[in-house]
Coordinates of C-alpha atoms in Angstrom, one line a residue:
X161 CA 77.9 142.4 169.7
X162 CA 79.6 144.0 172.8
X163 CA 77.9 145.7 175.7
X164 CA 80.4 148.5 176.1
X165 CA 78.6 150.0 179.1
X166 CA 78.7 146.7 180.9
X167 CA 82.4 146.4 180.1
X168 CA 83.0 149.7 181.8
X169 CA 80.9 148.7 184.8
X170 CA 82.6 145.3 185.2
X171 CA 86.1 146.8 185.0
X172 CA 85.1 149.5 187.5
X173 CA 83.6 147.1 189.8
X174 CA 86.5 144.5 189.7
X175 CA 89.6 146.9 189.7
X176 CA 91.9 147.2 192.7
X177 CA 91.6 150.2 194.8
X178 CA 94.3 152.8 194.2
X179 CA 96.9 154.0 196.7
X180 CA 95.9 155.9 199.8
X181 CA 96.4 159.6 199.2
X182 CA 94.7 162.6 200.6
X183 CA 92.7 165.1 198.4
X184 CA 95.5 167.7 198.6
X185 CA 98.1 165.0 197.8
X186 CA 96.1 163.9 194.7
X187 CA 95.8 167.6 193.5
X188 CA 99.5 168.1 193.9
X189 CA 100.3 164.8 192.0
X190 CA 98.0 165.9 189.1
X191 CA 99.6 169.5 189.0
X192 CA 103.1 168.0 189.0
X193 CA 102.4 165.5 186.2
X194 CA 101.0 168.4 184.0
X195 CA 104.1 170.5 184.6
X196 CA 106.4 167.5 183.8
X197 CA 104.4 166.7 180.6
X198 CA 104.9 170.3 179.4
X199 CA 108.5 170.3 180.2
X200 CA 109.0 166.8 178.7
X201 CA 107.7 168.0 175.3
X202 CA 110.7 170.4 175.0
X203 CA 113.2 167.8 176.3
X204 CA 112.0 165.1 173.8
X205 CA 111.8 167.4 170.8
X206 CA 115.2 168.7 171.5
X207 CA 116.8 165.3 171.9
X208 CA 115.0 163.5 169.0
X209 CA 115.2 166.6 166.6
X210 CA 111.5 165.6 165.6
X211 CA 108.9 168.1 164.8
X212 CA 108.9 171.8 165.5
X213 CA 108.0 174.3 168.2
X214 CA 104.6 174.5 166.7
X215 CA 101.7 173.7 169.1
X216 CA 99.6 170.7 168.5
X217 CA 96.0 170.0 169.7
X218 CA 96.6 166.7 171.4
X219 CA 95.3 166.9 174.9
X220 CA 96.9 165.7 178.1
X221 CA 94.5 163.9 180.5
X222 CA 95.6 163.0 184.0
X223 CA 93.1 160.2 184.8
X224 CA 92.3 157.7 187.5
X225 CA 91.7 153.9 186.8
X226 CA 88.1 154.3 185.8
X227 CA 89.0 157.2 183.6
X228 CA 91.7 155.0 181.9
X229 CA 89.0 152.3 181.4
X230 CA 86.5 154.7 179.9
X231 CA 89.0 156.2 177.5
X232 CA 90.1 152.8 176.3
X233 CA 86.7 151.4 175.8
X234 CA 85.9 154.5 173.6
X235 CA 89.0 153.7 171.6
X236 CA 88.2 150.1 171.3
X237 CA 84.7 150.9 170.2
X238 CA 86.0 153.1 167.4
X239 CA 88.8 150.7 166.3
X240 CA 86.6 147.5 166.3
X241 CA 83.5 149.1 164.6
X242 CA 84.3 147.7 161.2
X243 CA 84.8 144.2 162.4
X244 CA 81.7 144.2 164.6
X245 CA 79.6 145.6 161.8
X246 CA 80.9 142.7 159.6
X247 CA 80.1 140.2 162.4
X248 CA 76.6 141.6 162.8
X249 CA 75.8 141.4 159.1
X250 CA 77.1 137.8 159.1
X251 CA 74.8 136.9 162.0
X252 CA 71.6 138.1 160.2
X253 CA 68.4 139.6 161.6
X254 CA 66.3 136.6 162.7
X255 CA 64.8 136.8 166.1
X256 CA 66.8 133.9 167.4
X257 CA 69.9 135.6 166.4
X258 CA 68.9 138.8 168.0
X259 CA 68.4 137.0 171.3
X260 CA 71.8 135.3 171.0
X261 CA 73.4 138.6 170.1
X262 CA 72.1 140.3 173.2
X263 CA 73.4 137.6 175.5
X264 CA 76.7 137.4 173.6
X265 CA 77.2 141.1 173.9
X266 CA 76.8 140.9 177.6
X267 CA 79.2 137.9 178.0
X268 CA 81.8 139.8 175.8
X269 CA 81.2 143.0 177.8
X270 CA 81.9 141.1 181.1
X271 CA 85.0 139.4 179.6
X272 CA 86.4 142.8 178.2
X273 CA 85.7 144.4 181.6
X274 CA 87.6 141.7 183.4
X275 CA 90.6 142.2 181.1
X276 CA 90.5 146.0 181.6
X277 CA 90.3 145.7 185.3
X278 CA 93.4 143.6 185.2
X279 CA 95.3 146.2 183.1
X280 CA 93.8 149.3 184.8
X281 CA 96.1 149.0 187.8
X282 CA 99.3 148.4 185.6
X283 CA 99.3 151.1 182.9
X284 CA 101.4 154.2 184.0
X285 CA 100.6 156.2 180.8
X286 CA 99.4 155.8 177.2
X287 CA 99.2 157.8 174.0
X288 CA 95.8 156.9 172.6
X289 CA 96.3 156.9 168.9
X290 CA 92.7 156.1 167.9
X291 CA 90.8 158.3 170.4
X292 CA 87.4 159.7 169.5
X293 CA 86.4 162.8 171.4
X294 CA 83.6 162.4 173.8
X295 CA 81.9 164.8 176.3
X296 CA 84.2 163.7 179.1
X297 CA 87.3 162.8 177.1
X298 CA 88.5 165.4 174.6
X299 CA 90.9 164.3 171.7
X300 CA 92.8 166.1 169.0
X301 CA 91.0 167.2 165.9
X302 CA 91.1 165.3 162.7
X303 CA 91.5 162.0 164.3
X304 CA 94.2 163.1 166.6
X305 CA 94.8 161.3 169.8
X306 CA 95.2 162.0 173.5
X307 CA 97.9 161.5 176.1
X308 CA 96.9 159.7 179.3
X309 CA 98.7 159.7 182.5
X310 CA 97.3 157.4 185.2
X311 CA 98.0 159.2 188.4
X312 CA 97.2 156.5 191.0
X313 CA 99.3 153.8 189.2
X314 CA 102.3 156.2 189.0
X315 CA 102.1 156.8 192.7
X316 CA 101.8 153.2 193.5
X317 CA 104.7 152.3 191.5
X318 CA 107.0 155.1 192.8
X319 CA 106.1 153.9 196.4
X320 CA 106.6 150.2 195.5
X321 CA 110.1 151.0 194.0
X322 CA 111.0 153.3 196.8
X323 CA 112.3 156.0 194.4
X324 CA 112.3 159.7 194.5
X325 CA 108.7 160.7 193.4
X326 CA 109.4 163.9 191.5
X327 CA 112.2 162.1 189.5
X328 CA 110.1 159.1 188.7
X329 CA 107.0 161.3 187.6
X330 CA 109.2 163.1 185.1
X331 CA 110.9 160.0 183.9
X332 CA 107.4 158.4 183.2
X333 CA 106.3 161.5 181.3
X334 CA 109.3 161.5 179.2
X335 CA 108.4 158.1 177.8
X336 CA 104.9 159.0 177.2
X337 CA 105.7 162.3 175.6
X338 CA 108.0 160.5 173.2
X339 CA 104.9 158.7 171.9
X340 CA 103.0 161.8 171.5
X341 CA 105.9 163.4 169.6
X342 CA 106.2 160.3 167.3
X343 CA 102.6 160.7 166.2
X344 CA 102.4 164.4 166.0
X345 CA 105.7 164.8 164.1
X346 CA 105.1 162.1 161.6
X347 CA 101.7 162.8 160.0
X348 CA 101.4 159.5 158.1
X349 CA 102.2 157.2 161.1
X350 CA 98.7 157.1 162.6
X351 CA 96.9 156.2 159.2
X352 CA 99.5 153.6 158.5
X353 CA 99.1 151.9 161.8
X354 CA 95.4 152.0 161.6
X355 CA 95.5 150.5 158.1
X356 CA 97.6 147.5 159.3
X357 CA 95.2 147.0 162.3
X358 CA 92.2 147.0 160.1
X359 CA 93.8 144.7 157.7
X360 CA 94.5 142.4 160.7
X361 CA 90.9 142.6 161.8
X362 CA 89.6 142.2 158.2
X363 CA 91.2 138.8 158.1
X364 CA 89.3 137.7 161.2
X365 CA 87.2 134.7 160.3
X366 CA 83.7 135.6 161.7
X367 CA 82.3 132.0 161.3
X368 CA 81.6 130.8 164.9
X369 CA 82.4 127.2 164.1
X370 CA 85.8 128.0 162.6
X371 CA 86.7 130.3 165.5
X372 CA 85.7 127.5 168.0
X373 CA 87.9 125.0 166.1
X374 CA 90.8 127.4 166.2
X375 CA 90.4 128.0 169.9
X376 CA 90.2 124.2 170.5
X377 CA 93.4 123.7 168.6
X378 CA 95.0 126.5 170.6
X379 CA 93.8 125.0 173.9
X380 CA 95.4 121.6 172.9
X381 CA 98.6 123.2 172.0
X382 CA 98.9 125.2 175.2
X383 CA 98.0 122.1 177.2
X384 CA 100.8 120.1 175.5
X385 CA 98.3 118.1 173.3
X386 CA 99.4 119.1 169.9
X387 CA 98.8 116.8 167.1
X388 CA 102.0 114.8 166.4
X389 CA 104.5 116.6 164.1
X390 CA 103.4 120.1 164.9
X391 CA 106.1 122.0 166.7
X392 CA 106.9 125.5 167.6
X393 CA 103.8 126.6 169.6
X394 CA 105.5 126.5 173.1
X395 CA 106.7 130.0 172.9
X396 CA 103.6 131.6 171.6
X397 CA 100.6 133.1 173.4
X398 CA 97.0 132.0 173.2
X399 CA 96.4 135.2 171.2
X400 CA 99.0 134.3 168.7
X401 CA 97.9 130.8 168.3
X402 CA 94.4 131.5 167.2
X403 CA 95.5 133.7 164.4
X404 CA 95.3 132.9 160.7
X405 CA 98.5 132.8 158.7
X406 CA 97.7 136.1 157.0
X407 CA 97.1 137.6 160.4
X408 CA 100.5 136.3 161.6
X409 CA 102.2 138.1 158.7
X410 CA 100.4 141.4 159.4
X411 CA 101.2 140.9 163.1
X412 CA 105.0 140.7 162.2
X413 CA 104.8 144.1 160.7
X414 CA 102.9 145.5 163.6
X415 CA 105.3 144.0 166.0
X416 CA 108.2 145.7 164.2
X417 CA 106.5 149.1 164.3
X418 CA 105.5 148.8 168.0
X419 CA 109.0 147.6 168.9
X420 CA 110.4 150.7 167.2
X421 CA 108.0 153.0 169.0
X422 CA 108.5 151.5 172.4
X423 CA 112.2 151.1 172.0
X424 CA 112.6 154.6 170.8
X425 CA 110.6 155.9 173.8
X426 CA 112.9 153.9 176.2
X427 CA 116.0 155.3 174.3
X428 CA 114.8 158.8 174.6
X429 CA 113.9 158.4 178.3
X430 CA 117.5 157.1 178.9
X431 CA 119.1 159.8 176.7
X432 CA 117.2 162.8 178.2
X433 CA 117.2 161.3 181.8
X434 CA 120.7 162.0 183.1
X435 CA 120.4 165.7 182.3
X436 CA 117.0 166.3 184.0
X437 CA 116.3 163.3 186.3
X438 CA 119.0 163.1 188.9
X439 CA 118.2 159.6 190.1
X440 CA 117.6 158.0 186.6
X441 CA 120.0 155.2 187.0
X442 CA 118.4 153.9 190.3
X443 CA 114.9 154.4 188.8
X444 CA 115.8 152.5 185.5
X445 CA 117.4 149.5 187.4
X446 CA 114.5 149.0 189.8
X447 CA 111.9 149.5 187.0
X448 CA 113.6 146.9 184.7
X449 CA 113.6 144.5 187.6
X450 CA 109.9 145.0 188.2
X451 CA 109.1 144.7 184.4
X452 CA 111.0 141.4 184.3
X453 CA 109.6 139.6 187.2
X454 CA 105.9 140.7 187.2
X455 CA 104.0 141.1 190.4
X456 CA 102.9 137.4 191.0
X457 CA 102.6 134.0 189.5
X458 CA 99.1 134.9 188.4
X459 CA 100.4 138.1 186.7
X460 CA 103.0 136.0 184.8
X461 CA 100.4 133.5 183.7
X462 CA 98.0 136.3 182.4
X463 CA 100.9 138.1 180.7
X464 CA 101.7 134.9 178.8
X465 CA 98.1 134.1 178.0
X466 CA 97.4 137.6 176.6
X467 CA 100.8 138.0 174.9
X468 CA 101.8 140.9 177.2
X469 CA 105.2 139.3 177.6
X470 CA 105.8 140.1 174.0
X471 CA 105.4 143.7 174.8
X472 CA 108.3 143.5 177.2
X473 CA 110.4 142.1 174.4
X474 CA 109.4 145.0 172.3
X475 CA 110.8 147.4 174.7
X476 CA 114.2 145.5 174.8
X477 CA 114.6 144.7 171.2
X478 CA 113.4 148.1 169.9
X479 CA 115.7 150.0 172.3
X480 CA 118.7 147.8 171.0
X481 CA 117.7 148.7 167.5
X482 CA 117.5 152.4 168.1
X483 CA 120.8 152.5 170.0
X484 CA 122.7 150.6 167.4
X485 CA 121.3 152.8 164.5
X486 CA 122.1 156.1 166.3
X487 CA 125.6 154.9 167.2
X488 CA 126.3 154.0 163.6
X489 CA 124.6 156.9 161.6
X490 CA 123.6 159.5 164.3
X491 CA 120.2 160.8 165.3
X492 CA 119.5 162.5 161.9
X493 CA 120.4 159.2 160.2
X494 CA 118.1 157.3 162.5
X495 CA 115.2 159.8 161.8
X496 CA 115.2 158.5 158.2
X497 CA 113.0 155.7 159.8
X498 CA 110.1 158.3 159.9
X499 CA 110.4 159.1 156.1
X500 CA 107.6 156.7 154.9
X501 CA 106.1 153.2 155.7
X502 CA 108.9 151.8 153.4
X503 CA 111.6 153.0 155.7
X504 CA 110.2 151.4 158.8
X505 CA 112.1 148.4 160.0
X506 CA 110.9 144.9 159.4
X507 CA 110.8 142.5 162.2
X508 CA 114.0 140.9 161.0
X509 CA 115.7 144.2 160.9
X510 CA 114.8 145.0 164.4
X511 CA 116.9 142.1 165.5
X512 CA 119.6 143.0 162.9
X513 CA 120.0 146.8 162.8
X514 CA 122.8 146.6 160.3
X515 CA 120.4 145.3 157.7
X516 CA 118.1 148.3 158.1
X517 CA 121.2 150.6 157.8
X518 CA 122.2 148.8 154.6
X519 CA 118.8 149.0 153.0
X520 CA 117.9 152.5 153.9
X521 CA 121.3 154.3 154.0
X522 CA 123.7 152.3 151.7
X523 CA 121.3 152.0 148.8
X524 CA 120.3 155.6 149.0
X525 CA 123.9 156.7 149.1
X526 CA 125.1 154.4 146.3

């Protein structure tokens, strides 16, 4: 269904070259990122009061852009396996279908590779939650993830922003280490998130004609050709429009969780930053401006098409939620959010933190 090797090859061939650094500079960057990641773990756990001093087996990998692509393809392959198996069964085993499947797999592989080539130069770091271990890419035992830091992208952005490199590298690792802490300190979080994603994929209609019809309707909507009386599509991405109603409901819950995780990481990054990153105010201001404007008109168009602009809103909305809750009930009160899936905020509560406080705190205390 997907030619994964072709996806990697396509992404590697199309991706932009990284910044010009010498071999010695590259080694120094990798060593410094590893030191910062180790220091960040202590900073984050102390600030968030999450987890303990016990060690975990989640590996840290400092990678280049092709390494990031290979890691994500391995993750996609694992996460999408149930859906792809379902599609394979639906397709059947006739010779004609086998030929179509081989061709379709290559087309999908090229398309995935093109998407990954676009993202490979933009991601600074990533906690890979659903990361299977491979020969070249270790992962935590028992379904644990791995923490990736993309060294050439970090160097590229610190140069683009003209900020102090050592401070910027520590600032980035604080954000990514927060994600590792979230998943290693909250044992149920990974399984909950995977369950929601599998539910989302399980609602995917694998009938080709139905999918094509939905894509046609989505294209009409994006082009301004909606059937009369249908409103409200202007602010949604192509990815959102082709979803079923059930998927949109699941996506609402996933959006709330991702807003929480991303906003929490930004809140921690800003909370720890002033004590350990001297130029944090300058870095934060310049980085926010970069997030908001994008690199080019093409970048903005692709972000809208893929729904990546929604991710920018997650950072902003989630950080506001975390800040408001901590101000009202303190860090320990906020940490009730990690008690169970039932204490996670809803999408509506992300926008109105007082409602989460009322539901989780007031009812418990009454």
